[in-house]
Every structure is written in C-alpha cells, then in structure tokens.
mmCIF file of C-alpha atoms and ligand atoms in Angstrom:
data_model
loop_
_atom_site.group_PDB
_atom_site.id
_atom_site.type_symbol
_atom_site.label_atom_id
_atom_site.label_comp_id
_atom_site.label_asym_id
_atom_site.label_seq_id
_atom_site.Cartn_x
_atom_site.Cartn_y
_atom_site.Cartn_z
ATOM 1 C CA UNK A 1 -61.376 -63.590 146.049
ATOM 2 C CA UNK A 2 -61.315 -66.709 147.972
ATOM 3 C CA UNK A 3 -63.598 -66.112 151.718
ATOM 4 C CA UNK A 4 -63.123 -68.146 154.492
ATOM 5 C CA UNK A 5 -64.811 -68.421 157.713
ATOM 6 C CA UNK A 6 -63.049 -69.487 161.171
ATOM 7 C CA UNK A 7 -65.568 -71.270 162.895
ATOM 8 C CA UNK A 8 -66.173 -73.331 166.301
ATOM 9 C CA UNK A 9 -69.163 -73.283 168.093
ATOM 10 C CA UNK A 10 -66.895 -74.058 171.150
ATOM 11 C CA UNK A 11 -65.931 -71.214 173.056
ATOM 12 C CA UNK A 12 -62.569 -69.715 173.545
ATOM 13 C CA UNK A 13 -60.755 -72.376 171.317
ATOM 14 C CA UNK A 14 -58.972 -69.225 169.437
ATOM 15 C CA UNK A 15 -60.852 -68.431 166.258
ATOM 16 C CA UNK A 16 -60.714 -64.732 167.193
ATOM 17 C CA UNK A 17 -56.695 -64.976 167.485
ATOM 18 C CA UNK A 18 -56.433 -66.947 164.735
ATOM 19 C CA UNK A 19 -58.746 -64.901 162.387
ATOM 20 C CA UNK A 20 -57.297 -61.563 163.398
ATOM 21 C CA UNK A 21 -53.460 -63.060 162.909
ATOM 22 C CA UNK A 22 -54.059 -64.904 159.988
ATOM 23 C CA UNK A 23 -55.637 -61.902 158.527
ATOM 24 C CA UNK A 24 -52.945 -59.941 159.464
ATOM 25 C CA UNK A 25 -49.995 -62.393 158.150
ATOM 26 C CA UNK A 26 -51.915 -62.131 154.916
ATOM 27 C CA UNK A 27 -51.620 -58.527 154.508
ATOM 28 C CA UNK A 28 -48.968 -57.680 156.380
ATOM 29 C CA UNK A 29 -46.641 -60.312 155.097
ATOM 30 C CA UNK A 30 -48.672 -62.233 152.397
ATOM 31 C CA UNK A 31 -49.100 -58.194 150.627
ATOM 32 C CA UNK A 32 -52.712 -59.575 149.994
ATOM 33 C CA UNK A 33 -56.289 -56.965 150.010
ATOM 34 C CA UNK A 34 -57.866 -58.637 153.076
ATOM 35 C CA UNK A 35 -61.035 -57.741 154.582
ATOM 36 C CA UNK A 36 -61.871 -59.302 158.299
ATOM 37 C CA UNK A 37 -65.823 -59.221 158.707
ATOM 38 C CA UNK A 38 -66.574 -59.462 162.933
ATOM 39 C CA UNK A 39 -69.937 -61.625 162.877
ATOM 40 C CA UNK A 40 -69.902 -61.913 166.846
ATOM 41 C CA UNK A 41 -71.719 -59.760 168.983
ATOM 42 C CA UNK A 42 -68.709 -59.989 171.450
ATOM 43 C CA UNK A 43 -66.779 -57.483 168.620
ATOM 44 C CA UNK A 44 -63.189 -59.181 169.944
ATOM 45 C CA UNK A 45 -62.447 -59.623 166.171
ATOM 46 C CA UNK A 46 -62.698 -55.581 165.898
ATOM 47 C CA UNK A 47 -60.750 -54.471 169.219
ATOM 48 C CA UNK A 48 -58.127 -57.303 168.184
ATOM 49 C CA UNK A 49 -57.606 -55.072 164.828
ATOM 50 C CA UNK A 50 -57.167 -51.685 167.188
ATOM 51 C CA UNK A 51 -61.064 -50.362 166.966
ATOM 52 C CA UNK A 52 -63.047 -48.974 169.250
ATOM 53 C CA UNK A 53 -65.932 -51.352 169.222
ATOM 54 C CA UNK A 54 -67.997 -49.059 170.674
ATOM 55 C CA UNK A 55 -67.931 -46.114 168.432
ATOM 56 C CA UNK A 56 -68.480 -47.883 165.545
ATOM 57 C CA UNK A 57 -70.642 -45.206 163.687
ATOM 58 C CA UNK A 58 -72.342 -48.361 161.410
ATOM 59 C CA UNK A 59 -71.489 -51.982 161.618
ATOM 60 C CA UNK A 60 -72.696 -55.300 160.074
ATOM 61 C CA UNK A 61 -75.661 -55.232 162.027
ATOM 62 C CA UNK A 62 -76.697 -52.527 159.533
ATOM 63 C CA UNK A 63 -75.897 -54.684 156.998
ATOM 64 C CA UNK A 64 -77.970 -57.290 157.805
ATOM 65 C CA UNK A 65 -80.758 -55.385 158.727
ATOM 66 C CA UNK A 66 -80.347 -54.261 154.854
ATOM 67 C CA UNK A 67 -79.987 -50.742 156.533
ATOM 68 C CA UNK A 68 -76.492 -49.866 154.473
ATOM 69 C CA UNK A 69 -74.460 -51.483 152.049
ATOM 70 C CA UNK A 70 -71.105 -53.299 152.835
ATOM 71 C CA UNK A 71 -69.141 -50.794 151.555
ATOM 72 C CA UNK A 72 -70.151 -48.096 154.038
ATOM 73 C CA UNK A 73 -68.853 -50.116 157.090
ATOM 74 C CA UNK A 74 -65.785 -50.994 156.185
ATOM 75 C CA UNK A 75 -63.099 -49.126 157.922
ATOM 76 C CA UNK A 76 -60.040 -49.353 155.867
ATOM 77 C CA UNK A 77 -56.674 -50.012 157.044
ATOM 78 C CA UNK A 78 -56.839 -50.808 160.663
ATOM 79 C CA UNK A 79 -53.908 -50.043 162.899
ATOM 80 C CA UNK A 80 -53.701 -54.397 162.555
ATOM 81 C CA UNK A 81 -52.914 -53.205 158.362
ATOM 82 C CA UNK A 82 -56.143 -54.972 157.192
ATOM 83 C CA UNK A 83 -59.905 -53.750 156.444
ATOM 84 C CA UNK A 84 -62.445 -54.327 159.256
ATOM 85 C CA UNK A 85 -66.328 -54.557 158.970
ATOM 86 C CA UNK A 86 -66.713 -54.193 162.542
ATOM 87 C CA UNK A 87 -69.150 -55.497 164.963
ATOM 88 C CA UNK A 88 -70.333 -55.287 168.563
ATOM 89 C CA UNK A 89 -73.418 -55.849 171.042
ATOM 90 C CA UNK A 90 -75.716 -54.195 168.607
ATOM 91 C CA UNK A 91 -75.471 -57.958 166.585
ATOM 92 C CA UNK A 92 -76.998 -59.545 169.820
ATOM 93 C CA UNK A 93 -80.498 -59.201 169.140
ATOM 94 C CA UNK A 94 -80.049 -60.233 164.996
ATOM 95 C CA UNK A 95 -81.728 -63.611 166.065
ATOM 96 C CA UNK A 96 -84.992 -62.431 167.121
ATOM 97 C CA UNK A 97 -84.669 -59.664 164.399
ATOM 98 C CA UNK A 98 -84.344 -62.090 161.207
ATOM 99 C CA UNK A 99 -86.920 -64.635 162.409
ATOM 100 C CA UNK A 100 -89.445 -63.488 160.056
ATOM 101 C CA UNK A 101 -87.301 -62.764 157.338
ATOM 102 C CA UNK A 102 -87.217 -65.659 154.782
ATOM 103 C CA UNK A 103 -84.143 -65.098 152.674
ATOM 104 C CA UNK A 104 -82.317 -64.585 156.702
ATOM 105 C CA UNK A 105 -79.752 -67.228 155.556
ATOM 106 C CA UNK A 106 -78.631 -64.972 153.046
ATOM 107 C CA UNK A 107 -77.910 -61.739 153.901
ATOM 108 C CA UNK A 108 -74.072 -61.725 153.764
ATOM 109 C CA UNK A 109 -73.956 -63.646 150.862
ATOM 110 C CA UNK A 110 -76.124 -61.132 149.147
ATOM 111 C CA UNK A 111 -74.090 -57.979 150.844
ATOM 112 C CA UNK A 112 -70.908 -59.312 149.541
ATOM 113 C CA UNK A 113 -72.305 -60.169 145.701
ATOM 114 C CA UNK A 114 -73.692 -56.487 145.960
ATOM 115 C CA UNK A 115 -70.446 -55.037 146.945
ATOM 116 C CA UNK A 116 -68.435 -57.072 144.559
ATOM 117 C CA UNK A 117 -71.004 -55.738 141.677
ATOM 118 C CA UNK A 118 -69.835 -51.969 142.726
ATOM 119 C CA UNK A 119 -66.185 -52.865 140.903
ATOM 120 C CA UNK A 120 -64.702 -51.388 144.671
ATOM 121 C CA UNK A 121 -64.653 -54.819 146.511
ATOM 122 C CA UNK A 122 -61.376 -56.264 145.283
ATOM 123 C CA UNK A 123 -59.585 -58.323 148.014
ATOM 124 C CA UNK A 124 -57.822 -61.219 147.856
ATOM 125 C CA UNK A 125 -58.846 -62.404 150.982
ATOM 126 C CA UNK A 126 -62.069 -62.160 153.224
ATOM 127 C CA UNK A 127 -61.642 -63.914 156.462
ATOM 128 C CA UNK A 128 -64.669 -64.090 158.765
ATOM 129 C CA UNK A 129 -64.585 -64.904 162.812
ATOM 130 C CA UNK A 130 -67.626 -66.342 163.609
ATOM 131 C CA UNK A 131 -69.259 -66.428 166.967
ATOM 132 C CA UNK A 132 -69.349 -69.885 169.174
ATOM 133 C CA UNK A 133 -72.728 -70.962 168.329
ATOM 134 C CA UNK A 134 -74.385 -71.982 165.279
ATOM 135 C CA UNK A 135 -76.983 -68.888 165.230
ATOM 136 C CA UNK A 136 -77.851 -67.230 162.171
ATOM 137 C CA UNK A 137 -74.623 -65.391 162.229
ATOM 138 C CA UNK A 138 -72.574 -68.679 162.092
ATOM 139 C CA UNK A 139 -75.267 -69.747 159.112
ATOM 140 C CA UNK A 140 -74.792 -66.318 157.091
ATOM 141 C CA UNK A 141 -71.629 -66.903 157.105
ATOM 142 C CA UNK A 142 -71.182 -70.282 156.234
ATOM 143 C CA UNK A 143 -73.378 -69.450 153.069
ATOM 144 C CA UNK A 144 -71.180 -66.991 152.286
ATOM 145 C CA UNK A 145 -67.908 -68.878 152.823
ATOM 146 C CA UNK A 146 -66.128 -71.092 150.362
ATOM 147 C CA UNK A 147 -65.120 -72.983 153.334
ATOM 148 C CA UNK A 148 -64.012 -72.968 156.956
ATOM 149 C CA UNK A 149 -61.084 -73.292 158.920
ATOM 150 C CA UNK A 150 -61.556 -75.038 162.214
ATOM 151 C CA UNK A 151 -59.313 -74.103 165.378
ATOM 152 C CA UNK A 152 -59.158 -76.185 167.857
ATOM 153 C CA UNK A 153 -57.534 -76.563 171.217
ATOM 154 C CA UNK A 154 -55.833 -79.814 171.765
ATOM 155 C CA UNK A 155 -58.077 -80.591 174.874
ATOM 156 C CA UNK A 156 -59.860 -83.534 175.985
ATOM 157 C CA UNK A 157 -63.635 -82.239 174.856
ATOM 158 C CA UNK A 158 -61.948 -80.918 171.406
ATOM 159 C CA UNK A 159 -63.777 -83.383 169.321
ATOM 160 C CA UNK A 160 -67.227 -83.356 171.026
ATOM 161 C CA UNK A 161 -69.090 -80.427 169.391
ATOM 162 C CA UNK A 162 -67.226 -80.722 165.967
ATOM 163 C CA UNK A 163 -69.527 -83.048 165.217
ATOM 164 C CA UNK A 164 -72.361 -80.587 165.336
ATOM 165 C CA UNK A 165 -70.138 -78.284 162.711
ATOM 166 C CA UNK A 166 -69.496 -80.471 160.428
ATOM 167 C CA UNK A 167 -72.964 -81.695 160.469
ATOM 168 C CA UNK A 168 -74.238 -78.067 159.680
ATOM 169 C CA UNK A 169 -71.513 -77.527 156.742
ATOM 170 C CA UNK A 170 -73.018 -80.618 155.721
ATOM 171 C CA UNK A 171 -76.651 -79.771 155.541
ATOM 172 C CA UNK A 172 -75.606 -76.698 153.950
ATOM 173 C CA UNK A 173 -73.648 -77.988 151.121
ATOM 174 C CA UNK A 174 -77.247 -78.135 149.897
ATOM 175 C CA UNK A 175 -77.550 -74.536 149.396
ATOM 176 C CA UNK A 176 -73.732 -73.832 149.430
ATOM 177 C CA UNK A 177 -72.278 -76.280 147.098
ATOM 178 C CA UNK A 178 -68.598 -75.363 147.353
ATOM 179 C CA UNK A 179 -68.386 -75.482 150.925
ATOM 180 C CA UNK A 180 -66.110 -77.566 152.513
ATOM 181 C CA UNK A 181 -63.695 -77.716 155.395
ATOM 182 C CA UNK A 182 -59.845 -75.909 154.658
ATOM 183 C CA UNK A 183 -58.167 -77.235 157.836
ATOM 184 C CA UNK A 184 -58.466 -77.840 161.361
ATOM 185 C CA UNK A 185 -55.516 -75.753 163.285
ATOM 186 C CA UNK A 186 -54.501 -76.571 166.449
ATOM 187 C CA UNK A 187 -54.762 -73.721 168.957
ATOM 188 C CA UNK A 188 -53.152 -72.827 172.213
ATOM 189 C CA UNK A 189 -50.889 -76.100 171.933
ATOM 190 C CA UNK A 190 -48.616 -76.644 175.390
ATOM 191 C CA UNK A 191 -45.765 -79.592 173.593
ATOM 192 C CA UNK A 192 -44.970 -80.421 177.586
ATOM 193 C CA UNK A 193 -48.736 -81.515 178.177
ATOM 194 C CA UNK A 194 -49.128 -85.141 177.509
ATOM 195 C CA UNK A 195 -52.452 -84.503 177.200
ATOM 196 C CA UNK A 196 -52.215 -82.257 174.385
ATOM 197 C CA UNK A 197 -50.234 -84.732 172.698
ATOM 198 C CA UNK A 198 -52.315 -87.092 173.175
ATOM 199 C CA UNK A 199 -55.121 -85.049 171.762
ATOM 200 C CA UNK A 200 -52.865 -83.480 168.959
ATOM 201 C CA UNK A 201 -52.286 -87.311 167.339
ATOM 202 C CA UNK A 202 -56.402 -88.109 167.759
ATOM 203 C CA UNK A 203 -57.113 -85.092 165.461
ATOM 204 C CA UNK A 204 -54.084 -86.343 163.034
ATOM 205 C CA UNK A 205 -55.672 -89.216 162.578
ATOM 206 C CA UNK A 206 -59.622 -87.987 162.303
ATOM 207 C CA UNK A 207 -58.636 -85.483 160.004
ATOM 208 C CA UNK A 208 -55.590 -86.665 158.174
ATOM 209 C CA UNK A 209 -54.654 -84.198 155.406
ATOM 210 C CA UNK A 210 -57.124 -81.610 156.634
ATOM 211 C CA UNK A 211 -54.949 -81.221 159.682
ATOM 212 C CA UNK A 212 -52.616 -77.817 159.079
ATOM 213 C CA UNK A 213 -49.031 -79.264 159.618
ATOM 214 C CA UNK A 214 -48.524 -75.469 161.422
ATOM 215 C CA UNK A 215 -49.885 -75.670 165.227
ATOM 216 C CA UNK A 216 -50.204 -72.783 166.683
ATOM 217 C CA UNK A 217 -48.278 -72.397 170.221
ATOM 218 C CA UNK A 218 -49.945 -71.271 173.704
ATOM 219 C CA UNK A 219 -48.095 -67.967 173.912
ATOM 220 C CA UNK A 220 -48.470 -64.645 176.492
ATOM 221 C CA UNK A 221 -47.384 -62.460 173.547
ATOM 222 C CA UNK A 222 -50.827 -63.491 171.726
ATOM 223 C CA UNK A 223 -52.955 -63.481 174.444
ATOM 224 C CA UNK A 224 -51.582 -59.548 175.302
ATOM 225 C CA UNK A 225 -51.461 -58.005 171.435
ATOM 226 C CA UNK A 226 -55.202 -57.677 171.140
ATOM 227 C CA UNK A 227 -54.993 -55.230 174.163
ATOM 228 C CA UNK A 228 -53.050 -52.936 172.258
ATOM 229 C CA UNK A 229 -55.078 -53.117 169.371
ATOM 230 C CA UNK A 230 -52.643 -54.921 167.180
ATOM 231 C CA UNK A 231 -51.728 -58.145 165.985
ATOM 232 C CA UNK A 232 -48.839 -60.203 166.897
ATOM 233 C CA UNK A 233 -46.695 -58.976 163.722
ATOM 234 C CA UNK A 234 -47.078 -55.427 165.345
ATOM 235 C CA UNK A 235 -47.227 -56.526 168.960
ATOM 236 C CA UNK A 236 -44.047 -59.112 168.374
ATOM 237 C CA UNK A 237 -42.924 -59.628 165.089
ATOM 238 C CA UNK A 238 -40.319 -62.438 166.526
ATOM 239 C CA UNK A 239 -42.653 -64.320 168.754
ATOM 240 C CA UNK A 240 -42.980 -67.345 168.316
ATOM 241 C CA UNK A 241 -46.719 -66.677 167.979
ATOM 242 C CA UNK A 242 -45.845 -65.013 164.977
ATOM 243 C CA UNK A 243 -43.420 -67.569 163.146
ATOM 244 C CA UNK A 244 -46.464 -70.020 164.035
ATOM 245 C CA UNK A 245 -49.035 -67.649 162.018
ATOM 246 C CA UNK A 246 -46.614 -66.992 159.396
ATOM 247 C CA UNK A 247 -46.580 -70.489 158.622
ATOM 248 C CA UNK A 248 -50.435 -71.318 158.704
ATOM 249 C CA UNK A 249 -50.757 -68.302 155.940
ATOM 250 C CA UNK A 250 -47.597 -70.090 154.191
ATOM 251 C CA UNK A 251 -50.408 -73.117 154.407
ATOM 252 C CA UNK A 252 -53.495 -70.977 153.860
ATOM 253 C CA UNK A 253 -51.794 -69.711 150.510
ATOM 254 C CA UNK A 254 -50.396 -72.620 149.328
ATOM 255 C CA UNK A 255 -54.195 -74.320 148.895
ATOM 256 C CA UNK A 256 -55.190 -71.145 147.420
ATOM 257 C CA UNK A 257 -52.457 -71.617 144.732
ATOM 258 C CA UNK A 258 -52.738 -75.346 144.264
ATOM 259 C CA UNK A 259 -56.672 -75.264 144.432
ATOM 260 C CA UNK A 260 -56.523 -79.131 142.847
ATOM 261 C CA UNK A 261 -54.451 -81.167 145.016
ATOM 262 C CA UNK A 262 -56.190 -79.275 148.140
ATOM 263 C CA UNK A 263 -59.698 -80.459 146.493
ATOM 264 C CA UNK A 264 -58.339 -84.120 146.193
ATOM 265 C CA UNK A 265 -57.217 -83.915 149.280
ATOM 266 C CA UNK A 266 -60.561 -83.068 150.736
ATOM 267 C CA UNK A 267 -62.322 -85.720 148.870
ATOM 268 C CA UNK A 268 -59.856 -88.022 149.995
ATOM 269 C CA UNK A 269 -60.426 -87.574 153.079
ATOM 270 C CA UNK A 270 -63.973 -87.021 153.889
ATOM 271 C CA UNK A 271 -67.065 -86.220 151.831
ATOM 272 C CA UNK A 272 -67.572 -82.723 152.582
HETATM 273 P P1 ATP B 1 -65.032 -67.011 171.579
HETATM 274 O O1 ATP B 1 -65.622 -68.366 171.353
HETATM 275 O O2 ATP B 1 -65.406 -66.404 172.888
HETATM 276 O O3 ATP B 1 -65.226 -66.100 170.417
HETATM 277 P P2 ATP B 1 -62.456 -67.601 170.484
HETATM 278 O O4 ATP B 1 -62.659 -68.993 169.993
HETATM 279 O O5 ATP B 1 -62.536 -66.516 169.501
HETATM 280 O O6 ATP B 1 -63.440 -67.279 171.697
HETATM 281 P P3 ATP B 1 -60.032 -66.383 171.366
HETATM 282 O O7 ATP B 1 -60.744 -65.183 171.831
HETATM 283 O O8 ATP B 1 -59.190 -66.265 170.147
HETATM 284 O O9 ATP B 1 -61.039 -67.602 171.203
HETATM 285 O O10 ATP B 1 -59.106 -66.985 172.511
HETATM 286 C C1 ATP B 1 -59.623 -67.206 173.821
HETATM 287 C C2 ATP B 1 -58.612 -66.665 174.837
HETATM 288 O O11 ATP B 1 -57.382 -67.362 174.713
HETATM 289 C C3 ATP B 1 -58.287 -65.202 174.616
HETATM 290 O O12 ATP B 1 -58.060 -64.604 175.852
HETATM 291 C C4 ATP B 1 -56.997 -65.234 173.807
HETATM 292 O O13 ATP B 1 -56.200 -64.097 174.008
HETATM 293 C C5 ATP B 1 -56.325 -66.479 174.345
HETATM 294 N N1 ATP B 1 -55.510 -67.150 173.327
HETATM 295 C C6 ATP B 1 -55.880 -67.491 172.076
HETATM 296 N N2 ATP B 1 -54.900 -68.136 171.439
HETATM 297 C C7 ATP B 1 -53.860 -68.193 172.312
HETATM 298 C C8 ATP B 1 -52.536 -68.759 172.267
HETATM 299 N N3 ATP B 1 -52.084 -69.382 171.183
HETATM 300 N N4 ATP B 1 -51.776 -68.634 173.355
HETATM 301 C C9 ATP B 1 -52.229 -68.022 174.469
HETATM 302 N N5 ATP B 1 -53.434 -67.486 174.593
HETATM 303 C C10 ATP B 1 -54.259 -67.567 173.528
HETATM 304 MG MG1 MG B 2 -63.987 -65.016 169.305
#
C-alpha cells in the first residue's frame, strides 16, 4: 500500500483536481483498490468524487477526534469508482480541538495502522488532498504519507511558498523517515503563455528528475466534471484532461514499480 499526499499550501494550484483524477485514473484505468482521504475543511475532494458533503453521516473529523475508526467513514465506491473518507466544514475547528492533545501529529497515521490491523484495509493506493496551509491537517498527513506530490501552476509566484513545504517535509523526516517528495506536476499549464513557459523550464531545472514529464493542461472539461460529481474519465473520457491524467498515473505507477531508480533519483537530486 503505497500513500501519497498532494500537497501545496498555495491555494487553488489544483491539488484537489489532481488528487481526485489521479485517484480516479488509478482505479478506473490503473484497476488499483484506492482510497481518497479529504483532509480539507473545504470537502472539494468529496463533491469532486459525487458526495454530498453535507450529509456525510461521519467523516474524518470523527476520526481524528478518535470518535470512530477509519473503517466506518469510508464510503465505498463513489460514483468517481474509488473509496472516499469524506470531509467538510466540521474539520474547521480540528486546530483549536487538537491543541492539547500531544500525540495531535499522529492521528491519521495511527487511524490508518489501526485499520490496516483489521485485515479489511487492503488498497493499493491511498491518495490524500491536503488543504492549502500547513495546519495540523497538512502535518497528519504528511506523517502519514510516504511522500508527496506537489502541483503546481506554472505562474510567476509558483516557487515562493514551496520553500515553506519542503522545509516542513524536511523537519519531519525526523519523525517520518521515508518521506520524501514523488514529483512536482505542473497544473493548469496554457503552452501559448510565454509566461508559463518561462515558468515551466525554472521548475525543470529546480527540480530536475522530480519534475513529472506529464503536465497537466488548463482545460474547461476539468474545471466542469467536479460539478457533476465525477471525474474527468466519467465526465470526458477523451479530453485531453484525461489523456494528461492518464499519463501522470502511467508516471505515478511506474515509481511504484521501479521503487530503486525513483529513490536514486531522489537522492540525486536533493536530500529529502
Ligand atoms: P485549494 O487550495 O482551494 O484546495 P486546489 O489547490 O485544490 O485549491 P483545485 O480546486 O484543484 O485547486 O483547482 C482550483 C480551480 O481551478 C478549480 O476551480 C478547478 O476546477 C480549476 N482547475 C484545476 N485544474 C484545472 C485545469 N487543469 N484546467 C482548468 N481548470 C482547472
Ligand atoms: Mg483543494
């Protein structure tokens, strides 16, 4: 089970499309057991897969409160073809709510180990969208991660704020040891804007190898599928928004298979 968290603490850079879709090209295409856990109060992650945030009878608030186990939230096989622990404005307050709790960093990590221990928690994939902060939330899951993929949008502030990430995966490498940084994807990518070009070849050569070769088109069709509920192999199967997916989990698979020459890669690049 390899669990990956898609994190930015930038706003609107596209870690909500790109964990819904990437979940979904993993299942839908990939045939992999994939569970997407919502950690952001804004619950986009759990409309995007066709639920109705707001009816959510538990969600992983009630996990981290230690109210229910994992298990009990998970709604299986979304109208998006994945399982969803779910998550909406009931995760706001967690902050205030964990800042007497000592083991706070925790929580998830713990939730998943006890779920795993119930022999029911078999998938091949657990992808995690992260809210754009570094709270708690982003911290719980970052513990539980075995690393992160990075989206980012080819704009002229795209590298300030990274910084900040990477520094936080850093500091906790000391408690997470195999954490480290899967890729940076580019997001929302316009080929016309010199810009974006411009941009695009900055973050080929900052991160080198850790750069996805797939980068991930500005498309209407993506923006629209999460209205319906559904990702963009349901919405449009022949978008280009969807060949663009397809490939990243092409990518995303390939390091899970060839878990060496992704490592060396890593080291070779950075120290992370
Ligand atoms: P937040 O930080 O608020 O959680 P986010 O990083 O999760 O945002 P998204 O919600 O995925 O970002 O994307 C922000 C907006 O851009 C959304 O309206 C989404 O539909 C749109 N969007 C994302 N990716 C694309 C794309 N490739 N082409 C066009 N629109 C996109
Ligand atoms: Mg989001």
């Amino acid at each position: 089970m390899e669990i990956i968290a898609v994190a930015n603490q930038k706003g609107g850079v596209g870690k909500t499309t790109t964990a819904v879709n990437l979940a979904a090209a993993l299942a839908v295409i990939g045939k992999k057991k994939v569970l997407l856990i919502d950690l952001d109060p804004q619950g986009n992650a759990t409309t995007g897969a066709g639920l109705d945030k707001n009816e959510l009878k538990k969600s992983i608030v009630d996990v981290l409160l230690d109210e229910t186990k994992l298990h009990k939230v998970i709604e299986k096989n979304t109208q998006a073809g994945f399982d969803v622990a779910g998550a909406n404005r009931d995760l706001a307050g967690i902050d205030m709510s964990l800042s007497d709790v000592e083991d706070a960093p925790f929580l998830l990590k713990k939730a998943i180990e006890l779920a795993k221990k119930s022999g029911k928690f078999t998938y091949d994939y657990v992808i995690m969208d992260c809210a754009p902060s570094l709270s708690i939330l982003t911290v719980n899951a970052l513990v539980a991660a075995k690393n992160v993929i990075i989206p980012m949008q080819c704009e002229y502030y795209a590298l300030e704020g990274v910084a900040d990430l990477i520094d936080t995966i850093r500091r906790l490498k000391a408690i997470n040891e195999e954490l480290h940084v899967r890729g940076v994807v580019r997001t929302m990518f316009d080929g016309r804007s010199t810009l974006a070009q411009d941009v695009s070849a900055e973050l080929e050569n900052y991160f080198g190898e850790l750069l996805y070769n797939t980068t991930i088109p500005r498309s209407v069709r993506l923006a629209e599928a999460p209205s319906f509920g559904q990702s963009i192999f349901g919405y449009e199967k022949s978008s280009k928004g969807a060949i663009a997916y397809h490939a990243l989990m092409n990518e995303v698979i390939k390091q899970s298979d060839e878990p060496k020459l992704f490592e060396a890669k890593v080291r070779a690049q950075f120290d992370w």
